[in-house]
Amino acid sequence: MEKIMSIIIPAFNEESNVELIHKKINEIMMLNGINYEIIFVDDGSKDKTWENIEKISKDNVNIKGIKFSRNFGKEAAVFAGLKESKGNCCSVIDSDLQHPPETLVEMYRLWEDGYDVIEGIKLDRGKENKLYKNFSKLFYKLMSSATKIDMEKTSDFKLLDRKAVDAIIELPEKNMFFRAMSAWVGFKTVTIGYEVQERAHGESKWSTMSLIKYAITNIVSFTTAPLHIVTFLGTIFFVFTIIFGIHSLYNYFTHQALGGFTTIILLQLIIGSIVMLSLGIIGTYIGAIYDEVKDRNRYIVEKFINI
Ligand code: UDP
Ligand code: MG
């Protein structure tokens, strides 16, 4: 049987990019004799993305399309693509050509050599502003310690064998962090470096707020470390309580209990803020549990093409 690679391309307002990436991929795959299907997932675009996908897929059954009823986020789009994929292996690539399609060929060859998970690793992080860089550094530090793998250079650009894909789509959790999931499932893994390219058309689809939300969702879905911070802070403050307690009692019995107003105000403020922060962290996790318990669909499909 001929082997097929499924190429999953999430697209959100990428009208000028879908045709471009399709052309590029088609060229490269023809040249290298690789059978492929492309699954475009239109994540609720407001522009002509879907019309363009329809146009490309018109006389090619190997170009498939999934149109979401609204924007459900990239993770949902990737998941939908994996779910509908039929290939022996599946790759995920951004539609803006920041991930060089040529690397797909190298990934495919590694897969043929028997690797199950081929992780695209950014050789440089491309152009990013300083604040974003520091913020993402902190995020990846946390994620790395949670997943026990170095996440800083990882990306969503990867290729997975069918068995890894099946393992991922079987998982019931709704808030999934795909980038870490491919490592979590295990299997024979190899990394491959690529240079992050400039975006072909349009702008990044992430606002600062959506990035913060994305980071929190993924931290919560992968690690309970913040909850342990609460316990840790509690322990430290318990030690302080004992020391201050003894100190105050000593002062009281030696009749020196006067003043100390500043200490009390400071303690109130510090303890108050720690308690609120802790409640916030716990609340975030309860929110995440609530989301999972509701058991809602990850996405709603409005239309399919060739599926
Ligand atoms: N994307 C998506 N849904 C979203 C946001 C982004 O499907 O809500 C897609 C987007 O069309 C692109 C990929 O995810 O193909 C990466 O997005 P983007 O280039 O905006 O992210 P960046 O490269 O800036 O991290
Ligand atoms: Mg991009």
Coordinates of C-alpha atoms and ligand atoms in Angstrom, one line a residue, residues 94 96 98 199, ligand 2:
D94 CA 1.5 27.0 10.1
D96 CA 1.9 31.7 7.1
Q98 CA 7.0 30.6 8.9
R199 CA 5.4 35.6 7.9
Ligands
MG2 MG 3.1 32.7 12.4

